[in-house]
mmCIF file of C-alpha atoms and ligand atoms in Angstrom:
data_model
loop_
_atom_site.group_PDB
_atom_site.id
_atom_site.type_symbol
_atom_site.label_atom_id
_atom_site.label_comp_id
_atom_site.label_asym_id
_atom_site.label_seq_id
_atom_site.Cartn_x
_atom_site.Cartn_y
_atom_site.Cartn_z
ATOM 1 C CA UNK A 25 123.248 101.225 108.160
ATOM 2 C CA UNK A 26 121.779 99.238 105.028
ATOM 3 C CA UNK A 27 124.704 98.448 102.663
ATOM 4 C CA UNK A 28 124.871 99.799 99.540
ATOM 5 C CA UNK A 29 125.102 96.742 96.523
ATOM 6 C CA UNK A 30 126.779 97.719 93.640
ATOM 7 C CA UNK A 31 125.553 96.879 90.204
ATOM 8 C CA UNK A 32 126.575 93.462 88.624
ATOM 9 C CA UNK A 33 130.191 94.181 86.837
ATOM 10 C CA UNK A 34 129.733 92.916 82.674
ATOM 11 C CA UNK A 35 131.568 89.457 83.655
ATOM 12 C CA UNK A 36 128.552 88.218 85.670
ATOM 13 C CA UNK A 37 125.987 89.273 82.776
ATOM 14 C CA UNK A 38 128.477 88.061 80.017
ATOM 15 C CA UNK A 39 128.351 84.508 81.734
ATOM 16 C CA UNK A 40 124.537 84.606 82.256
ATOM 17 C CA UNK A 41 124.334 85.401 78.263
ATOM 18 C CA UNK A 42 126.602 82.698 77.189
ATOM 19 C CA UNK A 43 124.187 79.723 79.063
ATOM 20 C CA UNK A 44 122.010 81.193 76.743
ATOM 21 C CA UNK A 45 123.556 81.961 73.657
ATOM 22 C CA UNK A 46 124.483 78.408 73.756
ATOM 23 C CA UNK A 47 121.372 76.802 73.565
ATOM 24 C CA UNK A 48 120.476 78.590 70.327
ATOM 25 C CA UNK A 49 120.685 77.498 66.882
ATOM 26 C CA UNK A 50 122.386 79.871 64.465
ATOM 27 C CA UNK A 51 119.309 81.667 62.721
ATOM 28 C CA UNK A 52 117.350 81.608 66.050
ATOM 29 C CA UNK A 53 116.803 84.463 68.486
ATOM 30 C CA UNK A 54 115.577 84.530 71.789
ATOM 31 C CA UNK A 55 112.958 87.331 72.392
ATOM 32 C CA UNK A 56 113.446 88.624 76.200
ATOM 33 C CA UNK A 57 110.326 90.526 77.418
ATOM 34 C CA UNK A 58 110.105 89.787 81.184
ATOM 35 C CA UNK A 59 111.389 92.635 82.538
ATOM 36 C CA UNK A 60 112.244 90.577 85.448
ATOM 37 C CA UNK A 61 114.403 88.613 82.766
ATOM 38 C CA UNK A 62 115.546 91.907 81.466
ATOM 39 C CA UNK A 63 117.024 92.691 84.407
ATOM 40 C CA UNK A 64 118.826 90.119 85.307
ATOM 41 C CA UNK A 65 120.572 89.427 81.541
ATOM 42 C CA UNK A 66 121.054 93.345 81.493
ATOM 43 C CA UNK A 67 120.946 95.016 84.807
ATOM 44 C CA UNK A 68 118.143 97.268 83.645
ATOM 45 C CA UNK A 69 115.569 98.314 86.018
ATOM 46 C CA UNK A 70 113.010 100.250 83.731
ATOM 47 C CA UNK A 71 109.600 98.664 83.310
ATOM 48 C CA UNK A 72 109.477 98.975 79.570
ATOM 49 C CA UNK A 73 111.742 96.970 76.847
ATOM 50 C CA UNK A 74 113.080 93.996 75.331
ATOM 51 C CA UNK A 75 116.406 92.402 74.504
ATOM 52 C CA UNK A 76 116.615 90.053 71.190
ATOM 53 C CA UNK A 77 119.551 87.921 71.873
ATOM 54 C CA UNK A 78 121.380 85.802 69.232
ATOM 55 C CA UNK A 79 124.428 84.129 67.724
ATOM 56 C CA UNK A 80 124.734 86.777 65.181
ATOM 57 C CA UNK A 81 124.302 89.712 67.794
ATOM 58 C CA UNK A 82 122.248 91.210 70.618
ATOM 59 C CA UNK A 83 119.876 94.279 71.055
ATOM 60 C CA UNK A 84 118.834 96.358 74.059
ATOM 61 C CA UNK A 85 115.349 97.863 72.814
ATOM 62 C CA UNK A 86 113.235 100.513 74.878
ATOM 63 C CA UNK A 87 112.149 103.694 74.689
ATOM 64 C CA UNK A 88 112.773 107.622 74.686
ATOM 65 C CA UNK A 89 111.694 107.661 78.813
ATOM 66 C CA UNK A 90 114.300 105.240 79.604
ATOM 67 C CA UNK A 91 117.084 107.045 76.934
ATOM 68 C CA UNK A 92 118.929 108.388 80.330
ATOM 69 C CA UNK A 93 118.580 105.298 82.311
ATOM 70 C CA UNK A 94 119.475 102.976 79.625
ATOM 71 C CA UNK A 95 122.101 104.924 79.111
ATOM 72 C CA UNK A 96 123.557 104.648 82.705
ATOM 73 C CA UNK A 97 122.610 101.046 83.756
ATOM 74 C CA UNK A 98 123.052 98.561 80.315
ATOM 75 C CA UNK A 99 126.513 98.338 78.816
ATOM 76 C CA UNK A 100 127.690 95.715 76.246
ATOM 77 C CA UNK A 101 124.799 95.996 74.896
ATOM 78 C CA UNK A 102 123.618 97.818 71.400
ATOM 79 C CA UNK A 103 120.918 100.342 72.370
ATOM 80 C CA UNK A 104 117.988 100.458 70.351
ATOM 81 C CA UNK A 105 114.796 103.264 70.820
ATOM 82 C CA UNK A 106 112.096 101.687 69.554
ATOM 83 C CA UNK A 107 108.742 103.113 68.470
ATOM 84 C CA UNK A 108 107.278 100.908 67.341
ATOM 85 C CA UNK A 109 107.979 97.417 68.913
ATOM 86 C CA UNK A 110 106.923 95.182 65.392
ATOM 87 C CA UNK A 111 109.036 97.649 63.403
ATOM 88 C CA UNK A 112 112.396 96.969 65.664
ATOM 89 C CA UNK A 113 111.662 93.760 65.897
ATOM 90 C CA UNK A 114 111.910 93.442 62.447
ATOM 91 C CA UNK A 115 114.652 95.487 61.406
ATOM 92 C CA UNK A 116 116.777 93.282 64.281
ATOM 93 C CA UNK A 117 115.927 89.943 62.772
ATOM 94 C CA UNK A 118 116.852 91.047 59.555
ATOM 95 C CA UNK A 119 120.166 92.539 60.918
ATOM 96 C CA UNK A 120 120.857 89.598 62.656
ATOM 97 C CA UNK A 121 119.684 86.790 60.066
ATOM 98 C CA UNK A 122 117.128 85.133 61.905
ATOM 99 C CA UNK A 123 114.165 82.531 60.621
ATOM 100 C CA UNK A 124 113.186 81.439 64.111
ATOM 101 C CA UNK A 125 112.227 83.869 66.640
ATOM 102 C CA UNK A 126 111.663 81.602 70.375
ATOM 103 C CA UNK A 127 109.261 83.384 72.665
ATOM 104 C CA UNK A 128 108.982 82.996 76.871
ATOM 105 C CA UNK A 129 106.060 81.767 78.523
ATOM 106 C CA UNK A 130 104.186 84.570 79.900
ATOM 107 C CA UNK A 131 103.868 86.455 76.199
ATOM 108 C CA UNK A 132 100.375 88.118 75.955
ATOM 109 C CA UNK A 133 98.402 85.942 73.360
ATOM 110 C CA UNK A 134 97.824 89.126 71.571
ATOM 111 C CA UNK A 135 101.134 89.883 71.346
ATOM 112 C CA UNK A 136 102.042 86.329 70.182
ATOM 113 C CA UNK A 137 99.537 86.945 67.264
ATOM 114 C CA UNK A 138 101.551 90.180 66.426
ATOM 115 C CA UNK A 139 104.752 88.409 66.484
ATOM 116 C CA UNK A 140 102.744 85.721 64.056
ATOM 117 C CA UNK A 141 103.158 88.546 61.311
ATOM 118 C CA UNK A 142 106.482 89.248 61.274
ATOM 119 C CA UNK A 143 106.900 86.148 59.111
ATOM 120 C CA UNK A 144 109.333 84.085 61.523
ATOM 121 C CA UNK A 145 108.858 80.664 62.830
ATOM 122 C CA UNK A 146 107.890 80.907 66.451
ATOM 123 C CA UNK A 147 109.089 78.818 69.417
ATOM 124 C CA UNK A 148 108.646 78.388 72.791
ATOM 125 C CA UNK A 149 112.111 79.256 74.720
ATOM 126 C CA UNK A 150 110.192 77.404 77.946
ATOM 127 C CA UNK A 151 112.100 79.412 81.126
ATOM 128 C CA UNK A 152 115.556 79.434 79.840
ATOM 129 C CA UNK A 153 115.901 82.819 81.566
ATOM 130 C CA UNK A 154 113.979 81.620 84.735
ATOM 131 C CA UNK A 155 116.378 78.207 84.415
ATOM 132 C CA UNK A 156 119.437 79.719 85.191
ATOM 133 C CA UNK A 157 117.838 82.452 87.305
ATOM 134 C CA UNK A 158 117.612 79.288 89.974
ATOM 135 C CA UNK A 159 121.284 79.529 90.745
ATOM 136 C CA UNK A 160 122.621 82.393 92.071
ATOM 137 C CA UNK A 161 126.246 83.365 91.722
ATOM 138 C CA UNK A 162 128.088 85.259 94.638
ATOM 139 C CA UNK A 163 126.646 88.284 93.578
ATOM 140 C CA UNK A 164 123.130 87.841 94.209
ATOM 141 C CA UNK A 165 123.689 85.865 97.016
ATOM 142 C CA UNK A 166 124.940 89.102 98.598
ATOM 143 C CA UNK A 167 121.856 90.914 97.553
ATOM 144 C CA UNK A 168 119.867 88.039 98.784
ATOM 145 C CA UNK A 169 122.454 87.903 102.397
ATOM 146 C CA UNK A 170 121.488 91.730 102.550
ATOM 147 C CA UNK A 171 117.890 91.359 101.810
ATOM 148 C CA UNK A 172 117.970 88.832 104.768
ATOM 149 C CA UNK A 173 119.521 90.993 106.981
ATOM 150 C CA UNK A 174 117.026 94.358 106.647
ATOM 151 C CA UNK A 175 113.940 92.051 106.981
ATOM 152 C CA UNK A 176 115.453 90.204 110.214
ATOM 153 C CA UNK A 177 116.663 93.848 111.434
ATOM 154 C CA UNK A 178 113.064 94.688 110.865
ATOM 155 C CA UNK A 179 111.538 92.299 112.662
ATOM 156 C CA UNK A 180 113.478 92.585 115.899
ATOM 157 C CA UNK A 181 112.558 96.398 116.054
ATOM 158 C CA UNK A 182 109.041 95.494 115.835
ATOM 159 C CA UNK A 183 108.957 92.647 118.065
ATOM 160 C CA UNK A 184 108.213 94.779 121.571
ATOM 161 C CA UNK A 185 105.120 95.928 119.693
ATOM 162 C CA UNK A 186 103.835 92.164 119.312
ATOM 163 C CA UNK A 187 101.309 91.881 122.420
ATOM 164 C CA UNK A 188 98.190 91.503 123.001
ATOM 165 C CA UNK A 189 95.648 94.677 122.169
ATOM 166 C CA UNK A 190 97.973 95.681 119.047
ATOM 167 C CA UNK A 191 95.901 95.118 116.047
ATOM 168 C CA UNK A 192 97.294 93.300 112.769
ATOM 169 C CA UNK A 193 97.062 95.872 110.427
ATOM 170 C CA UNK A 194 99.191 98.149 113.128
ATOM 171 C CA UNK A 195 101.884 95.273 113.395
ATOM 172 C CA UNK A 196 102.126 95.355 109.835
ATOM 173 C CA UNK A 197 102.647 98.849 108.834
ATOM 174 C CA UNK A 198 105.424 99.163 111.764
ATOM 175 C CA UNK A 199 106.965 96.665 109.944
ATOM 176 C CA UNK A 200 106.792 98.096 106.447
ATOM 177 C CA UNK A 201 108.003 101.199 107.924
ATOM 178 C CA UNK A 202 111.115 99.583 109.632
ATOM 179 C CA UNK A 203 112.017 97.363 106.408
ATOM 180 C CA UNK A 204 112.331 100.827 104.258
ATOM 181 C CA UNK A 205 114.221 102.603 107.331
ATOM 182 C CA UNK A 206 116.671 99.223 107.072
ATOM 183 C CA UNK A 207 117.074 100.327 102.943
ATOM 184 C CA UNK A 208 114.455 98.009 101.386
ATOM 185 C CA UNK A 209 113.045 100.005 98.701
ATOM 186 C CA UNK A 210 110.352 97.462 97.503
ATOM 187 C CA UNK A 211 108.452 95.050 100.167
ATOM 188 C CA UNK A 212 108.352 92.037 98.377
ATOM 189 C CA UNK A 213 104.213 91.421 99.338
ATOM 190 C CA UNK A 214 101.793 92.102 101.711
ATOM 191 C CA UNK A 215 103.076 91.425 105.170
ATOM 192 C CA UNK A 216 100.583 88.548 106.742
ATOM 193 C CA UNK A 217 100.119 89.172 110.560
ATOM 194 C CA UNK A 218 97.583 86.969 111.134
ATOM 195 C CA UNK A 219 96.307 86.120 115.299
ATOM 196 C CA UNK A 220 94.200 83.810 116.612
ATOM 197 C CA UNK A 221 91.436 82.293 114.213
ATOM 198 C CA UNK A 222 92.907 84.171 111.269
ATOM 199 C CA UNK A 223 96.598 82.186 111.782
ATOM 200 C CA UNK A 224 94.689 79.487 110.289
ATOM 201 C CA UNK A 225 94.217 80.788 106.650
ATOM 202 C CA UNK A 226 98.069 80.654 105.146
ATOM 203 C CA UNK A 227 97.448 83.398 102.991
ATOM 204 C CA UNK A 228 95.649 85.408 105.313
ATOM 205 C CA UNK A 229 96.281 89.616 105.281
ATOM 206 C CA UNK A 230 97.086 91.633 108.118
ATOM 207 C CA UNK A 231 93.023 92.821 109.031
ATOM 208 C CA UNK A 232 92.106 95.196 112.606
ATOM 209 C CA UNK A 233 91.776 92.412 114.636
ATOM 210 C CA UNK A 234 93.530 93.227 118.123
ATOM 211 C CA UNK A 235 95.793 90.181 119.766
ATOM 212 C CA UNK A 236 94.114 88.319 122.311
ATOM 213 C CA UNK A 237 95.292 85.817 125.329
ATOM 214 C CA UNK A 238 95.815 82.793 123.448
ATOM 215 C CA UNK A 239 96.695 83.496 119.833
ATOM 216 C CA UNK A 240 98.886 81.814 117.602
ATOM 217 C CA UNK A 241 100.446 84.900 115.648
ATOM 218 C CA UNK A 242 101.439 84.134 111.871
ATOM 219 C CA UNK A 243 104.247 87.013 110.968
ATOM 220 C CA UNK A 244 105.118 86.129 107.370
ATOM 221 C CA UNK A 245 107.146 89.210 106.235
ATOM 222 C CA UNK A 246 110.357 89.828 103.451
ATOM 223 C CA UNK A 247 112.906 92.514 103.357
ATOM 224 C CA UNK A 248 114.903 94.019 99.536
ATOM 225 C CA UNK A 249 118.658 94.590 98.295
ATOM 226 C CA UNK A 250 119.558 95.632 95.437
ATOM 227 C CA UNK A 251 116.196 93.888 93.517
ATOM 228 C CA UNK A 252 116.580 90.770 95.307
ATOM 229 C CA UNK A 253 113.489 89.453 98.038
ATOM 230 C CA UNK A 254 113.598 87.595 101.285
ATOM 231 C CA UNK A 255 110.731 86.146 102.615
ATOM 232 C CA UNK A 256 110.386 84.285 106.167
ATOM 233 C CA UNK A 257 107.824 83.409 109.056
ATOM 234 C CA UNK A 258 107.894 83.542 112.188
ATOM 235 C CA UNK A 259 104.748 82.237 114.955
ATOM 236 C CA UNK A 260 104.166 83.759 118.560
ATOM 237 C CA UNK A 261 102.415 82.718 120.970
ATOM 238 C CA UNK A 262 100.281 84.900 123.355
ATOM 239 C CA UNK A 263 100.486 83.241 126.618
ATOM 240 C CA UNK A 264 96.639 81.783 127.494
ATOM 241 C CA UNK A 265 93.665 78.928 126.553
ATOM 242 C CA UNK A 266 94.943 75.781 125.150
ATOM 243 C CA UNK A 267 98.261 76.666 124.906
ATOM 244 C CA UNK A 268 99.536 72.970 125.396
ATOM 245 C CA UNK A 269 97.865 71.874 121.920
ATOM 246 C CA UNK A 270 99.297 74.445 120.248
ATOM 247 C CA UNK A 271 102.442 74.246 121.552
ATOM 248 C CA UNK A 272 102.643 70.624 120.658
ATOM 249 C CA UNK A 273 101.761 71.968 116.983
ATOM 250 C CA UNK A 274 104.980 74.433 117.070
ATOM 251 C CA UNK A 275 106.830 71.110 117.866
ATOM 252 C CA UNK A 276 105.523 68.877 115.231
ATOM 253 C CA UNK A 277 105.842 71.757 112.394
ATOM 254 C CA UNK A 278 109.397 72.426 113.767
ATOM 255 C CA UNK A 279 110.356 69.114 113.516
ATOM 256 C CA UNK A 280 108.849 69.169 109.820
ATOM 257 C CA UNK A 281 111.521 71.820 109.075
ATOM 258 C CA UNK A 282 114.187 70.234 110.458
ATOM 259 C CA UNK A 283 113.544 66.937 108.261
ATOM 260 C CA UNK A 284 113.053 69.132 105.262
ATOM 261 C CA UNK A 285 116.569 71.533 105.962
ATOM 262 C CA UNK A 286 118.550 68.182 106.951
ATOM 263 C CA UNK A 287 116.966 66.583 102.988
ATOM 264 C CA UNK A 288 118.539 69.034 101.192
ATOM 265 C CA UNK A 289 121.417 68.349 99.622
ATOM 266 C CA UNK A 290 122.713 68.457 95.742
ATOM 267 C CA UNK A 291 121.013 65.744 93.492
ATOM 268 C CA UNK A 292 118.099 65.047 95.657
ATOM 269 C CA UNK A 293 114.931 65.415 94.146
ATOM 270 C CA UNK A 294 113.111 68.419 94.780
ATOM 271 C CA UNK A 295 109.833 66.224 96.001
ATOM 272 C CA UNK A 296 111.927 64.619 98.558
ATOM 273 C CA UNK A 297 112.570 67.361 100.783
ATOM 274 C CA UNK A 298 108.712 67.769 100.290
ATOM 275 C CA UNK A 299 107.945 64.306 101.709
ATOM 276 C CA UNK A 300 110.164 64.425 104.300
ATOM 277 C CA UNK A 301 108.609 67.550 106.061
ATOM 278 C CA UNK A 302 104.975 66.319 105.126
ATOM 279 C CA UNK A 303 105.454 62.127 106.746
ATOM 280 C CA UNK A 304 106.177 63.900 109.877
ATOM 281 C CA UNK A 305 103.145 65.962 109.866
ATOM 282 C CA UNK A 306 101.092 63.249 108.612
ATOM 283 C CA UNK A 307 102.448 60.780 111.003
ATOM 284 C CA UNK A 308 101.184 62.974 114.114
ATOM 285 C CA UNK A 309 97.354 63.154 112.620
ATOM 286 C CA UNK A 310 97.618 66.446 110.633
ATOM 287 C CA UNK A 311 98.514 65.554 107.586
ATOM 288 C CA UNK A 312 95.128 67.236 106.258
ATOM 289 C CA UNK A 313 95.839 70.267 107.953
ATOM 290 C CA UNK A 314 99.329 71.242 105.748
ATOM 291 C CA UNK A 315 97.792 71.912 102.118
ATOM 292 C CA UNK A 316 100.874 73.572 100.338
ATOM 293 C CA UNK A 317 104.166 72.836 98.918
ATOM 294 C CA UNK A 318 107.171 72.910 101.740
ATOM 295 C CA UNK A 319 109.206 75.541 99.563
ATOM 296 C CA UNK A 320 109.571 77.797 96.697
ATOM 297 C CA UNK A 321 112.496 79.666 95.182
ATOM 298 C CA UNK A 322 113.317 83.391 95.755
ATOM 299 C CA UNK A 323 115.409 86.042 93.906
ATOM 300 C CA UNK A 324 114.145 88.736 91.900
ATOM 301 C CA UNK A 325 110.851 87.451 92.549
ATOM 302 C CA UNK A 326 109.509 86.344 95.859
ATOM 303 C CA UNK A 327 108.070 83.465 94.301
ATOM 304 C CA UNK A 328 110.375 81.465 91.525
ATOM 305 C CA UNK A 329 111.579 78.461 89.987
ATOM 306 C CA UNK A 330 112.543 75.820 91.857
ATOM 307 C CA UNK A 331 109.071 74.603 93.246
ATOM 308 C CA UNK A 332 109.857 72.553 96.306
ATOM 309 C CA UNK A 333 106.698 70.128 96.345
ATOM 310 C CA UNK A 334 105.291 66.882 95.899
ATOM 311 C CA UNK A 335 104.253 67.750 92.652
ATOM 312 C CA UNK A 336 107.908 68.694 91.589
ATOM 313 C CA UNK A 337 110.055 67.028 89.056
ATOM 314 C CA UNK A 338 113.502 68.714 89.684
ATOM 315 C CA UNK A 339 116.391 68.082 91.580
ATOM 316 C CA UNK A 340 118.236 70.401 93.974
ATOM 317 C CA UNK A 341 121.256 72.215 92.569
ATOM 318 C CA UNK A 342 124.534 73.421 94.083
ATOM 319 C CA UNK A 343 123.647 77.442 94.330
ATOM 320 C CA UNK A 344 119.739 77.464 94.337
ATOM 321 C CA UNK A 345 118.012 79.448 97.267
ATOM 322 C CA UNK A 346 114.458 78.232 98.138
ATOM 323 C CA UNK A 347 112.371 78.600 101.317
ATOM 324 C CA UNK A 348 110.840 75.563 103.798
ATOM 325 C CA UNK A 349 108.085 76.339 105.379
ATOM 326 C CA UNK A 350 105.972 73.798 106.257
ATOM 327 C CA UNK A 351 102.988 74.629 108.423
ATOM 328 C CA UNK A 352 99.904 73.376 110.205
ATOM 329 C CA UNK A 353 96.439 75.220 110.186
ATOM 330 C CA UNK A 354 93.714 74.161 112.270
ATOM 331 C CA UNK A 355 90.616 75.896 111.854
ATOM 332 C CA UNK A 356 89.229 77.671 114.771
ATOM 333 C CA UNK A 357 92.236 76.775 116.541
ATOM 334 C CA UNK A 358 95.042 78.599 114.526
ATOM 335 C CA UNK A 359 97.879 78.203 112.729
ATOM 336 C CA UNK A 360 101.930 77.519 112.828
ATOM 337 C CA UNK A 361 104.441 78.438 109.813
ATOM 338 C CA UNK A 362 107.816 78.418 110.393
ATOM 339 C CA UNK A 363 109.378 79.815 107.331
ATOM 340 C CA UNK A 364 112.989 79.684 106.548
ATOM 341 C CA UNK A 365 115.382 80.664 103.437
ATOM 342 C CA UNK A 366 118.422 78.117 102.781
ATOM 343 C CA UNK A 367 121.278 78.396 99.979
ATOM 344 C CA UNK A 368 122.238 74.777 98.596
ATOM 345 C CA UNK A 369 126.066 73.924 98.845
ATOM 346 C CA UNK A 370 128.272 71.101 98.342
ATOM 347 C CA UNK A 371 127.261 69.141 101.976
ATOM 348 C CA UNK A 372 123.406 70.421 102.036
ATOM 349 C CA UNK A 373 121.188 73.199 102.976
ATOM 350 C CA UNK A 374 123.106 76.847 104.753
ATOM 351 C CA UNK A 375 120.754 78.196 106.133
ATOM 352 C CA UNK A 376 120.562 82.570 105.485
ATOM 353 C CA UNK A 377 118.156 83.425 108.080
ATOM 354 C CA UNK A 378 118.822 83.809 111.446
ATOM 355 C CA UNK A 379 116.349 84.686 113.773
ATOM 356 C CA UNK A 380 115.661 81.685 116.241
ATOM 357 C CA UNK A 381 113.559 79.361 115.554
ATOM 358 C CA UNK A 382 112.163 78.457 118.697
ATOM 359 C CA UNK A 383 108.296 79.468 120.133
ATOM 360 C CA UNK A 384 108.411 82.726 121.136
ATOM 361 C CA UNK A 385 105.906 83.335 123.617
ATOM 362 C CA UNK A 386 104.422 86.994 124.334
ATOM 363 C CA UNK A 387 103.093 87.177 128.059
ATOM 364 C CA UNK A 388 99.492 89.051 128.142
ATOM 365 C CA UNK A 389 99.115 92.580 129.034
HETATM 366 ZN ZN1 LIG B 402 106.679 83.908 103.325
HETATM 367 ZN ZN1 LIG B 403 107.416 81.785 101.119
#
């Protein structure tokens, strides 16, 4: 039975808001429009609003379709319908004394230009919201835990239907249908089953091809709770033709992973755990063949801050949640990715998924 998550009490948004309202100076404002952001300084779940936060005061804006909602799901907050977004805007500043208005990163340039002519100096805010959004207190991590669980539940329902003649596309939808059965509203992104030739393109999509003797199967799936993702892989291997190479590639990427889990620990930098997955997969010849970074944040997006690369600059935090998955892909051979999430404590990495990681072989018929 999926577990029902209960919205955020006000203490965990109240703390959230005060990292913030701390960095501002005393006529400056910060102008929230991700709704992503929105959500997690508010608990809204609408797709249409803003929040103008400042020293002086702070202001939940969005319209008459989300009265009800708005209504139900923000408290603390004052509740503004706007109209007209330039007109609220305005009348907030003015209420709450502003001269600087900072913007985030994603605003629409022609938005931006709009904001231009309400008079205020504008400034970037950079990803304050996304910033803190990289630690997760104990209440997302049980979203996250739960998230975890569905998609893992998932997978194991599916896995009898993982043998040769099954087509990807097939694989796929069984396992979008048994995520929502398991209480994941939203699938986080196109589930990749990818077999044979395809399990060499990491970002490959689930297409009709049926499994054959042989294949390296790419499963890269996620499950939902309560807005949060999870996102994992998993490679099978139909029994069959040159199984011993690509067995030894399972090893060698597993081995990556390990190196990379065992790296993480608080203070490290975030390239480190990078390097330490990629020097084993360069030292056995296939260092060409493993073209992305080893990680990558998850939350209330599948894909967030921290980056876990070699192009990173960050270091790991007590509380952030990222994936490793390093992988090999040889063309016309196939590809491994062994993808696993991990929560950073005190002594290093915990890791929150819990399928085994071992090659699971599928025997042909
Ligand atoms: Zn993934
Ligand atoms: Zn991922």
């Amino acid at each position: 039975m999926p577990v029902s998550l209960k919205p955020a009490p006000l203490s965990f948004y109240e703390k959230r808001l005060r990292s913030l309202i701390r960095l501002l100076g005393p006529s400056e404002g910060l102008l929230v429009t991700s709704m992503t952001n929105v959500r997690y300084l508010s608990g809204f779940t609408g797709s249409s609003g803003f929040l103008l936060i400042a020293k002086a005061g702070m202001a939940f804006a969005t319209d008459f379709r989300y009265k009800e909602q708005a209504g139900k799901e923000v408290s603390g907050w004052d509740i503004v319908m706007e109209k007209n977004r330039m007109d609220t805007l305005k009348r907030l500043s003015r209420r709450f004394g502003l001269k600087c208005l900072r913007f985030e990163p994603a605003v629409p340039y022609e938005f931006w230009g709009r904001l231009k002519a309400l008079g205020l100096e504008l400034r970037p805010a950079r990803a304050a919201v996304e910033r803190l959004r990289e630690k997760k207190d104990s209440l997302e991590m049980d979203s996250i835990k739960e998230a975890v669980r569905r998609a893992e539940s998932a997978f194991l329902d599916v896995l009898p239907y993982i043998r040769t003649g099954a087509s990807e596309i097939s694989i796929a939808l069984r396992l979008e249908e048994a995520l929502k059965k398991k209480g994941s509203n939203l699938i986080p992104f196109g589930i990749i089953v990818a077999s044979g030739p395809n399990s060499a393109m990491p970002h490959a999509r689930a297409t009709e091809r049926r499994l054959a003797p042989g294949d390296l199967v790419v499963v890269d799936w996620g499950g939902e709770a309560g807005g949060y993702f999870s996102d994992m892989t998993r490679t099978l291997l139909v029994k069959g033709p040159m199984a011993g190479k690509k067995r030894e590639i399972y090893g060698i990427v597993l081995e990556a992973q390990r190196k990379a889990i065992s790296a993480v620990s608080c203070g490290v930098p975030a390239r480190e755990i990078d390097n330490s997955a990629r020097d084993i997969i360069k030292r056995a010849g296939y260092g060409s063949f493993f073209g992305h970074g080893v990680g990558h944040g998850v939350g209330l997006e599948v894909h967030e801050r921290p980056g876990i690369s070699g192009k990173a600059r960050g270091r790991i935090e007590e509380a952030m949640v990222f994936t490793i998955e390093p992988g090999i892909y040889v063309p016309g051979l196939g590809g491994v990715r062994i993808e696993d999430m991990v929560v950073v404590r005190k002594k290093g990495a915990g890791l929150l998924t819990t399928l085994p990681r071992g090659l699971k072989i599928v025997s042909p018929k």
